[in-house]
Amino acid sequence: MTRRPRIALALTAALAVGTLIGPAGAAGAGGAIGAVGAAPTVAATTELLEPGPYHRLLDPLAGTWQATKTNWALGRNGEPVVSRDIIVKTRWLDRTGGRFLEETTRGTLAGRPYYSLGILGFSNVDKRYEWTTFNSVTPQAMTYRGEAVTGRPSALSIPGEFTDPGILGPEFVGKTIRMRTVITIGAGGRPPVFELYFTPPGQPERLIDRTVYTRRIG
């Protein structure tokens, strides 16, 4: 199939989705789609399908980094475990047209090999960041969906929840744990920082994990 028919098919599908959403307008990557009750224009719909300025805010994360990871969940007696041999590789996925950022983390943690895969993106139609991770510690996907953003945030706070398999102790097995990832993007020469917070039932939010990108090595 040539490029022109593919574009036509994509626009046709997007317009069909816009019709199913209903009469309420929605904000696009560069502004409002249209007035309430008005059908989205082809230009506005195309804009929703493409990476936009909120994707570009993530560009400072891209690269290969040496990092330090501090984890309180795997520590003992309130003392965290600290690993300084963490290597993080972050890149835009070309096969998605640069719509998603892939982060792979390798090293050791608490004396054992550690691996993590994260996918970070931005939903133009919802105007929110979305973050999903898979790692060698928890046996399930950790999924986060942010609130709608405005302006140019220097830090992202993306909440989610998961069913605890015992990370916080046997008393929490099977319970729903609220969580939140805070990503400090690190523009202007500041290092990026990823922080993970858990809020156990009936307890205040606590910092569980912090990864500081200490030096760009690629």
XYZ file of C-alpha atoms in Angstrom:
218
model
C 0.000 0.000 0.000
C 1.411 3.458 -0.887
C 1.843 6.219 1.646
C -1.110 8.275 0.335
C -3.771 5.513 0.760
C -2.394 4.733 4.228
C -2.821 8.340 5.309
C -6.339 8.401 3.867
C -7.276 5.227 5.748
C -5.837 6.592 9.007
C -7.818 9.806 8.675
C -11.005 7.907 7.860
C -10.587 5.709 10.953
C -9.809 8.689 13.168
C -12.867 10.580 11.957
C -15.013 7.516 12.677
C -13.663 7.393 16.239
C -14.396 11.095 16.658
C -17.984 10.487 15.592
C -18.423 7.679 18.137
C -17.092 9.824 20.984
C -20.172 12.014 20.817
C -20.972 15.684 20.576
C -18.672 16.983 23.303
C -15.456 18.562 21.972
C -12.063 17.378 23.225
C -8.739 19.177 23.502
C -6.078 18.196 21.005
C -2.303 18.439 21.098
C -2.371 22.026 19.916
C -5.775 23.242 21.121
C -9.493 22.523 21.013
C -10.871 20.277 18.305
C -13.915 22.449 17.823
C -17.080 23.796 19.338
C -19.408 21.548 21.305
C -21.534 19.580 18.841
C -19.184 20.262 15.919
C -17.462 17.438 14.073
C -13.643 17.466 14.342
C -11.806 18.835 11.350
C -9.361 16.707 9.373
C -6.474 18.942 10.459
C -7.364 18.677 14.157
C -7.826 14.917 13.960
C -4.477 14.494 12.220
C -2.844 16.533 14.976
C -4.235 14.165 17.603
C -2.599 11.226 15.831
C 0.891 12.699 15.684
C 3.562 13.247 18.377
C 3.290 16.783 19.713
C 4.939 19.235 22.109
C 4.199 17.108 25.177
C 6.167 14.272 23.583
C 9.037 16.664 22.962
C 9.149 17.516 26.674
C 10.449 13.976 27.219
C 13.445 14.397 24.885
C 15.917 15.140 27.749
C 15.323 11.585 29.042
C 16.640 9.965 25.859
C 20.119 8.458 25.937
C 22.203 5.944 27.861
C 22.758 6.780 31.510
C 24.664 5.562 34.512
C 22.273 5.692 37.457
C 21.978 5.121 41.194
C 18.928 3.232 42.450
C 17.771 3.396 46.062
C 15.026 0.977 47.101
C 13.273 0.869 50.473
C 10.973 -2.098 49.744
C 13.904 -4.520 49.514
C 15.805 -3.062 52.478
C 15.721 -4.102 56.109
C 15.001 -2.268 59.357
C 14.066 0.884 57.471
C 17.404 1.041 55.647
C 17.266 1.006 51.823
C 19.383 -1.014 49.446
C 21.502 1.099 47.102
C 22.855 0.085 43.700
C 25.332 2.199 41.748
C 25.857 -0.146 38.796
C 22.533 0.653 37.114
C 22.567 1.371 33.369
C 19.462 2.958 31.842
C 18.884 3.123 28.087
C 16.033 5.341 26.955
C 15.009 5.748 23.315
C 12.083 6.744 21.153
C 10.605 3.683 19.450
C 10.988 4.286 15.729
C 8.429 1.632 14.819
C 5.764 3.614 16.674
C 6.677 6.746 14.773
C 8.337 8.222 17.850
C 5.104 8.072 19.865
C 6.491 6.051 22.788
C 9.662 6.227 24.846
C 11.200 2.900 25.887
C 13.300 2.724 29.054
C 15.342 -0.399 29.832
C 17.207 -0.689 33.121
C 19.835 -3.308 33.973
C 22.119 -3.869 36.947
C 22.019 -5.497 40.356
C 19.698 -4.763 43.254
C 19.888 -6.324 46.717
C 22.563 -8.692 45.412
C 20.456 -10.039 42.546
C 20.287 -9.216 38.810
C 17.758 -6.489 38.129
C 15.880 -5.694 34.922
C 13.083 -3.270 34.155
C 11.249 -2.264 30.984
C 9.126 0.875 30.912
C 7.021 2.459 28.161
C 6.185 6.153 28.506
C 3.836 8.052 26.221
C 1.414 10.940 26.001
C -2.245 10.661 24.977
C -3.050 13.732 22.905
C -6.811 13.233 23.218
C -6.707 12.769 27.022
C -3.835 15.262 27.451
C -2.166 12.932 29.949
C 1.046 10.969 30.346
C 0.770 7.175 30.492
C 3.453 4.898 31.947
C 3.654 1.110 32.147
C 6.518 -0.903 33.627
C 7.563 -4.548 33.843
C 10.436 -5.668 36.065
C 12.190 -8.605 37.697
C 10.780 -7.852 41.186
C 6.997 -7.725 40.725
C 5.119 -10.410 38.719
C 2.643 -8.030 37.094
C 2.512 -4.935 34.927
C 2.498 -1.642 36.820
C 0.259 0.780 34.936
C -0.098 4.521 35.538
C -2.412 7.131 34.009
C -1.855 10.814 34.745
C -4.243 13.706 35.074
C -4.685 16.148 32.208
C -1.704 18.480 32.022
C -1.341 22.124 31.052
C 1.646 24.352 30.483
C 5.153 22.887 30.446
C 5.609 20.703 33.545
C 9.176 20.032 34.689
C 7.992 17.042 36.732
C 5.281 14.494 35.975
C 3.148 12.895 38.683
C 1.477 9.777 37.267
C -0.778 7.716 39.590
C -1.887 4.102 39.400
C -2.679 1.104 41.573
C -1.748 -2.567 41.797
C -2.614 -5.699 43.737
C 0.209 -6.412 46.172
C 1.805 -9.873 45.807
C 3.659 -9.342 49.090
C 6.085 -6.500 48.351
C 4.960 -4.594 51.444
C 4.678 -7.681 53.638
C 2.343 -10.664 54.051
C -0.387 -8.535 55.644
C -0.869 -6.685 52.337
C -1.068 -9.703 49.996
C -4.089 -9.309 47.710
C -4.768 -5.722 48.759
C -5.016 -2.802 46.335
C -2.103 -0.411 46.768
C -2.222 3.088 45.345
C 1.048 4.139 43.721
C 2.514 7.166 42.017
C 5.537 7.678 39.780
C 7.116 11.136 39.823
C 9.414 11.827 36.884
C 11.645 14.885 37.107
C 12.559 15.389 33.479
C 15.899 17.022 34.158
C 16.089 19.748 31.530
C 18.718 22.458 31.801
C 21.561 20.180 32.840
C 19.771 18.699 35.852
C 19.774 14.889 36.067
C 16.478 13.067 35.473
C 14.995 11.398 38.553
C 12.344 8.654 38.749
C 10.597 8.188 42.108
C 8.001 5.581 43.040
C 5.592 6.065 45.956
C 3.176 3.559 47.524
C 0.192 4.334 49.742
C -0.786 1.205 51.711
C -4.393 1.063 53.009
C -4.760 3.217 56.111
C -1.186 4.523 55.905
C 0.464 7.657 54.513
C 2.232 7.679 51.191
C 5.817 6.429 51.360
C 8.786 6.619 49.007
C 9.625 3.103 47.757
C 12.198 3.591 45.012
C 14.346 6.381 43.587
C 16.510 6.218 40.458
C 18.805 9.160 39.759
C 20.382 9.367 36.320
C 23.845 10.426 37.454
C 25.768 10.640 34.164
C 24.989 10.419 30.466
C 27.289 7.847 28.850
C 25.729 7.563 25.410
